Tab-separated table of C-alpha atoms in Angstrom:
chain	number	residue	atom	x	y	z
A	505	UNK	CA	-51.972	-25.622	-67.509
A	506	UNK	CA	-55.583	-26.594	-68.266
A	507	UNK	CA	-57.522	-29.651	-67.146
A	508	UNK	CA	-55.541	-32.844	-66.596
A	509	UNK	CA	-54.627	-34.381	-69.927
A	510	UNK	CA	-55.805	-31.388	-71.953
A	511	UNK	CA	-53.417	-30.409	-74.741
A	512	UNK	CA	-52.350	-26.794	-74.929
A	513	UNK	CA	-50.188	-24.820	-77.358
A	514	UNK	CA	-46.448	-25.097	-76.715
A	515	UNK	CA	-44.823	-21.680	-76.174
A	516	UNK	CA	-42.497	-20.756	-79.013
A	517	UNK	CA	-39.740	-18.201	-78.959
A	518	UNK	CA	-39.373	-15.690	-81.751
A	519	UNK	CA	-36.081	-15.386	-83.618
A	520	UNK	CA	-35.423	-12.124	-81.775
A	521	UNK	CA	-35.873	-13.821	-78.372
A	522	UNK	CA	-33.558	-16.684	-79.374
A	523	UNK	CA	-30.871	-14.277	-80.598
A	524	UNK	CA	-31.290	-12.141	-77.468
A	525	UNK	CA	-30.795	-15.227	-75.279
A	526	UNK	CA	-27.707	-16.240	-77.278
A	527	UNK	CA	-26.084	-12.810	-76.991
A	528	UNK	CA	-26.978	-12.454	-73.326
A	529	UNK	CA	-25.476	-15.877	-72.598
A	530	UNK	CA	-22.315	-14.944	-74.516
A	531	UNK	CA	-21.948	-11.826	-72.354
A	532	UNK	CA	-22.741	-13.808	-69.207
A	533	UNK	CA	-20.035	-16.422	-69.840
A	534	UNK	CA	-17.491	-13.974	-71.256
A	535	UNK	CA	-17.264	-15.171	-74.850
A	536	UNK	CA	-18.397	-11.629	-75.611
A	537	UNK	CA	-16.036	-9.898	-73.207
A	538	UNK	CA	-16.247	-6.400	-71.705
A	539	UNK	CA	-15.239	-3.869	-74.341
A	540	UNK	CA	-15.850	-6.221	-77.291
A	541	UNK	CA	-17.427	-4.638	-80.348
A	542	UNK	CA	-20.424	-6.383	-81.885
A	543	UNK	CA	-20.098	-6.448	-85.654
A	544	UNK	CA	-23.477	-6.952	-87.306
A	545	UNK	CA	-22.229	-8.718	-90.422
A	546	UNK	CA	-20.008	-11.166	-88.508
A	547	UNK	CA	-22.623	-11.969	-85.864
A	548	UNK	CA	-25.421	-12.404	-88.398
A	549	UNK	CA	-23.229	-14.837	-90.338
A	550	UNK	CA	-22.222	-16.780	-87.209
A	551	UNK	CA	-25.832	-17.054	-86.032
A	552	UNK	CA	-27.194	-17.779	-89.510
A	553	UNK	CA	-29.798	-15.025	-89.371
A	554	UNK	CA	-30.623	-11.751	-91.111
A	555	UNK	CA	-29.581	-8.453	-89.573
A	556	UNK	CA	-33.140	-7.379	-88.654
A	557	UNK	CA	-33.674	-9.766	-85.697
A	558	UNK	CA	-30.048	-9.258	-84.672
A	559	UNK	CA	-30.462	-5.481	-84.466
A	560	UNK	CA	-33.663	-5.832	-82.466
A	561	UNK	CA	-32.030	-8.244	-80.022
A	562	UNK	CA	-29.017	-5.962	-79.618
A	563	UNK	CA	-31.264	-2.969	-78.945
A	564	UNK	CA	-32.916	-4.927	-76.119
A	565	UNK	CA	-29.465	-5.422	-74.607
A	566	UNK	CA	-28.729	-1.696	-75.017
A	567	UNK	CA	-31.948	-0.910	-73.145
A	568	UNK	CA	-30.918	-3.313	-70.381
A	569	UNK	CA	-27.529	-1.627	-70.142
A	570	UNK	CA	-25.421	-4.639	-71.154
A	571	UNK	CA	-24.400	-3.027	-74.457
A	572	UNK	CA	-23.640	0.624	-75.133
A	573	UNK	CA	-23.525	2.584	-78.364
A	574	UNK	CA	-20.622	4.779	-79.422
A	575	UNK	CA	-21.353	7.313	-82.202
A	576	UNK	CA	-19.841	6.357	-85.575
A	577	UNK	CA	-18.307	3.209	-84.036
A	578	UNK	CA	-21.112	0.823	-83.137
A	579	UNK	CA	-22.173	-1.321	-80.182
A	580	UNK	CA	-19.864	-2.567	-77.437
A	581	UNK	CA	-20.186	-4.801	-74.381
A	582	UNK	CA	-20.061	-2.625	-71.278
A	583	UNK	CA	-17.008	-2.574	-69.033
A	584	UNK	CA	-17.257	-2.414	-65.254
A	585	UNK	CA	-14.875	-0.719	-62.819
A	586	UNK	CA	-14.842	-0.804	-59.009
A	587	UNK	CA	-17.473	1.937	-58.781
A	588	UNK	CA	-19.743	-0.138	-61.017
A	589	UNK	CA	-19.167	-3.215	-58.850
A	590	UNK	CA	-20.364	-1.362	-55.752
A	591	UNK	CA	-23.320	0.085	-57.655
A	592	UNK	CA	-24.353	-3.343	-58.986
A	593	UNK	CA	-24.321	-4.944	-55.553
A	594	UNK	CA	-26.099	-2.055	-53.853
A	595	UNK	CA	-28.813	-2.197	-56.533
A	596	UNK	CA	-29.055	-5.949	-55.994
A	597	UNK	CA	-29.381	-5.325	-52.262
A	598	UNK	CA	-32.353	-3.010	-52.842
A	599	UNK	CA	-34.089	-5.522	-55.118
A	600	UNK	CA	-33.346	-8.664	-53.120
A	601	UNK	CA	-34.230	-6.951	-49.838
A	602	UNK	CA	-37.624	-6.011	-51.310
A	603	UNK	CA	-38.005	-9.557	-52.623
A	604	UNK	CA	-37.271	-10.980	-49.165
A	605	UNK	CA	-39.923	-8.772	-47.551
A	606	UNK	CA	-42.502	-9.929	-50.102
A	607	UNK	CA	-41.666	-13.624	-49.944
A	608	UNK	CA	-41.964	-13.606	-46.155
A	609	UNK	CA	-45.584	-12.505	-46.655
A	610	UNK	CA	-46.278	-15.317	-49.118
A	611	UNK	CA	-45.996	-19.100	-48.948
A	612	UNK	CA	-42.649	-19.456	-47.193
A	613	UNK	CA	-42.854	-23.239	-47.431
A	614	UNK	CA	-42.915	-23.089	-51.217
A	615	UNK	CA	-40.012	-20.631	-51.247
A	616	UNK	CA	-37.965	-22.899	-48.966
A	617	UNK	CA	-38.563	-25.889	-51.244
A	618	UNK	CA	-37.419	-23.946	-54.310
A	619	UNK	CA	-34.427	-22.450	-52.535
A	620	UNK	CA	-33.349	-25.795	-51.090
A	621	UNK	CA	-33.323	-27.199	-54.626
A	622	UNK	CA	-31.141	-24.290	-55.728
A	623	UNK	CA	-28.946	-24.723	-52.650
A	624	UNK	CA	-28.407	-28.388	-53.495
A	625	UNK	CA	-27.097	-27.385	-56.926
A	626	UNK	CA	-24.675	-25.041	-55.180
A	627	UNK	CA	-23.579	-27.816	-52.811
A	628	UNK	CA	-22.843	-30.136	-55.741
A	629	UNK	CA	-20.940	-27.419	-57.622
A	630	UNK	CA	-18.936	-26.613	-54.483
A	631	UNK	CA	-18.115	-30.303	-54.048
A	632	UNK	CA	-16.617	-30.294	-57.557
A	633	UNK	CA	-14.905	-26.949	-56.859
A	634	UNK	CA	-15.850	-25.877	-60.388
A	635	UNK	CA	-15.888	-22.027	-60.555
A	636	UNK	CA	-18.245	-21.872	-63.550
A	637	UNK	CA	-20.739	-24.318	-62.029
A	638	UNK	CA	-20.520	-22.476	-58.711
A	639	UNK	CA	-21.267	-19.163	-60.423
A	640	UNK	CA	-24.182	-20.771	-62.291
A	641	UNK	CA	-25.598	-22.226	-59.080
A	642	UNK	CA	-25.049	-18.985	-57.143
A	643	UNK	CA	-26.929	-17.054	-59.815
A	644	UNK	CA	-29.724	-19.651	-59.946
A	645	UNK	CA	-30.167	-19.364	-56.163
A	646	UNK	CA	-30.621	-15.596	-56.295
A	647	UNK	CA	-32.937	-15.886	-59.299
A	648	UNK	CA	-35.064	-18.308	-57.252
A	649	UNK	CA	-34.995	-15.940	-54.273
A	650	UNK	CA	-36.350	-13.013	-56.291
A	651	UNK	CA	-38.823	-15.222	-58.171
A	652	UNK	CA	-40.252	-16.402	-54.837
A	653	UNK	CA	-41.320	-12.810	-54.159
A	654	UNK	CA	-44.003	-13.156	-56.843
A	655	UNK	CA	-43.003	-9.808	-58.369
A	656	UNK	CA	-42.281	-10.020	-62.114
A	657	UNK	CA	-40.851	-6.493	-62.054
A	658	UNK	CA	-38.318	-7.284	-59.349
A	659	UNK	CA	-37.454	-10.455	-61.235
A	660	UNK	CA	-36.969	-8.548	-64.483
A	661	UNK	CA	-34.698	-5.962	-62.845
A	662	UNK	CA	-32.693	-8.658	-61.094
A	663	UNK	CA	-31.918	-10.457	-64.368
A	664	UNK	CA	-29.712	-7.683	-65.758
A	665	UNK	CA	-27.986	-7.108	-62.431
A	666	UNK	CA	-27.155	-10.809	-62.157
A	667	UNK	CA	-25.502	-10.726	-65.583
A	668	UNK	CA	-23.479	-7.681	-64.501
A	669	UNK	CA	-22.575	-9.537	-61.305
A	670	UNK	CA	-21.297	-12.430	-63.383
A	671	UNK	CA	-19.199	-10.031	-65.454
A	672	UNK	CA	-17.632	-8.766	-62.228
A	673	UNK	CA	-16.900	-12.302	-61.076
A	674	UNK	CA	-15.462	-13.311	-64.454
A	675	UNK	CA	-12.994	-10.441	-64.205
A	676	UNK	CA	-12.197	-11.043	-60.526
A	677	UNK	CA	-12.661	-14.801	-60.146
A	678	UNK	CA	-9.710	-15.063	-57.742
A	679	UNK	CA	-11.769	-13.161	-55.177
A	680	UNK	CA	-14.586	-15.726	-55.143
A	681	UNK	CA	-15.190	-17.117	-51.633
A	682	UNK	CA	-14.201	-20.625	-50.637
A	683	UNK	CA	-16.832	-23.190	-51.749
A	684	UNK	CA	-17.788	-24.156	-48.205
A	685	UNK	CA	-18.127	-20.504	-47.202
A	686	UNK	CA	-20.316	-19.780	-50.230
A	687	UNK	CA	-22.628	-22.691	-49.420
A	688	UNK	CA	-22.908	-21.675	-45.771
A	689	UNK	CA	-23.793	-18.053	-46.674
A	690	UNK	CA	-26.712	-19.287	-48.775
A	691	UNK	CA	-27.771	-21.968	-46.297
A	692	UNK	CA	-28.176	-19.289	-43.624
A	693	UNK	CA	-30.522	-17.365	-45.930
A	694	UNK	CA	-32.726	-20.439	-46.413
A	695	UNK	CA	-32.727	-21.163	-42.677
A	696	UNK	CA	-33.859	-17.612	-41.877
A	697	UNK	CA	-36.771	-17.954	-44.318
A	698	UNK	CA	-37.708	-21.384	-42.942
A	699	UNK	CA	-37.637	-20.005	-39.385
A	700	UNK	CA	-39.776	-17.004	-40.362
A	701	UNK	CA	-37.159	-14.561	-39.084
A	702	UNK	CA	-37.472	-11.600	-41.437
A	703	UNK	CA	-35.116	-9.320	-39.518
A	704	UNK	CA	-32.360	-11.944	-39.584
A	705	UNK	CA	-32.998	-12.595	-43.285
A	706	UNK	CA	-32.678	-8.896	-44.154
A	707	UNK	CA	-29.507	-8.591	-42.111
A	708	UNK	CA	-27.993	-11.631	-43.831
A	709	UNK	CA	-28.835	-10.444	-47.349
A	710	UNK	CA	-27.220	-7.071	-46.559
A	711	UNK	CA	-24.109	-8.748	-45.163
A	712	UNK	CA	-23.955	-10.967	-48.250
A	713	UNK	CA	-23.909	-7.960	-50.615
A	714	UNK	CA	-21.596	-5.777	-48.505
A	715	UNK	CA	-19.116	-8.641	-48.076
A	716	UNK	CA	-19.160	-9.234	-51.845
A	717	UNK	CA	-18.317	-5.562	-52.482
A	718	UNK	CA	-15.431	-5.727	-49.989
A	719	UNK	CA	-14.143	-8.956	-51.541
A	720	UNK	CA	-14.295	-7.671	-55.127
A	721	UNK	CA	-13.029	-4.150	-54.464
A	722	UNK	CA	-10.659	-4.823	-51.603
C-alpha cells in the first residue's frame, strides 16, 4: 500500500485464475471427486466461459498434480491410496518443518498473532463439531504456518499438498481426531513458537504428521 489515503489499482483476477480457483475449490470440497472425468463442453457450459480459459486452468491443475491426463480419454481428478497418503504427509512434514525453522528466525510475535487468529477459527469450528468447518480451519492454520516463514516457494508447494490432504480427509473423514484433541495439537504448536522452543516445535510438527498417517492408514 502507498501513502495513507493514496488510491491504488485494485488487483483483478484473469478469467483463467477465476476458473482455476473454481476447479481447485471443487476438488478440495469433493464436488469434483477422485476419479471424476472433466468434460470440457459440460464444464465450459456450467461456468459460462469459452474452452480456452478452461483448458489453461485445467493444465495448471495437471502441472500441480491434482488432475492427470489419460491418452484418448481426457483429464481426471487424481485418486489417492494409502501409499499416497503417507507420501503427502511426509512431503508436508518436509515443507512445514522448513517453514518452522524459517519462522523461528523471523518475527515470532507476528507469527503467533496470525496463528492465534487461525487457532481461534479452529476452536469455534470444534465447538460446533462441524467436520467441514474443522477441515477448513485446520487447513487455514497450516497455510498461516507456512506463510509465516516468508517463503513464497514453500507456500506455493504447500498449497497443492493441502488440497491433497483434504482429499484424503474427505475419503476418510471417520478417522478425523476428536475436536478437542485437534485444537490441543495446534495449540501446542503455537505455544512452542511463542516460547521460542524450536526443538519442541519441530518435534511436535513431526508427531502431528506421523500421527495423521497412522490415523488415516491404520
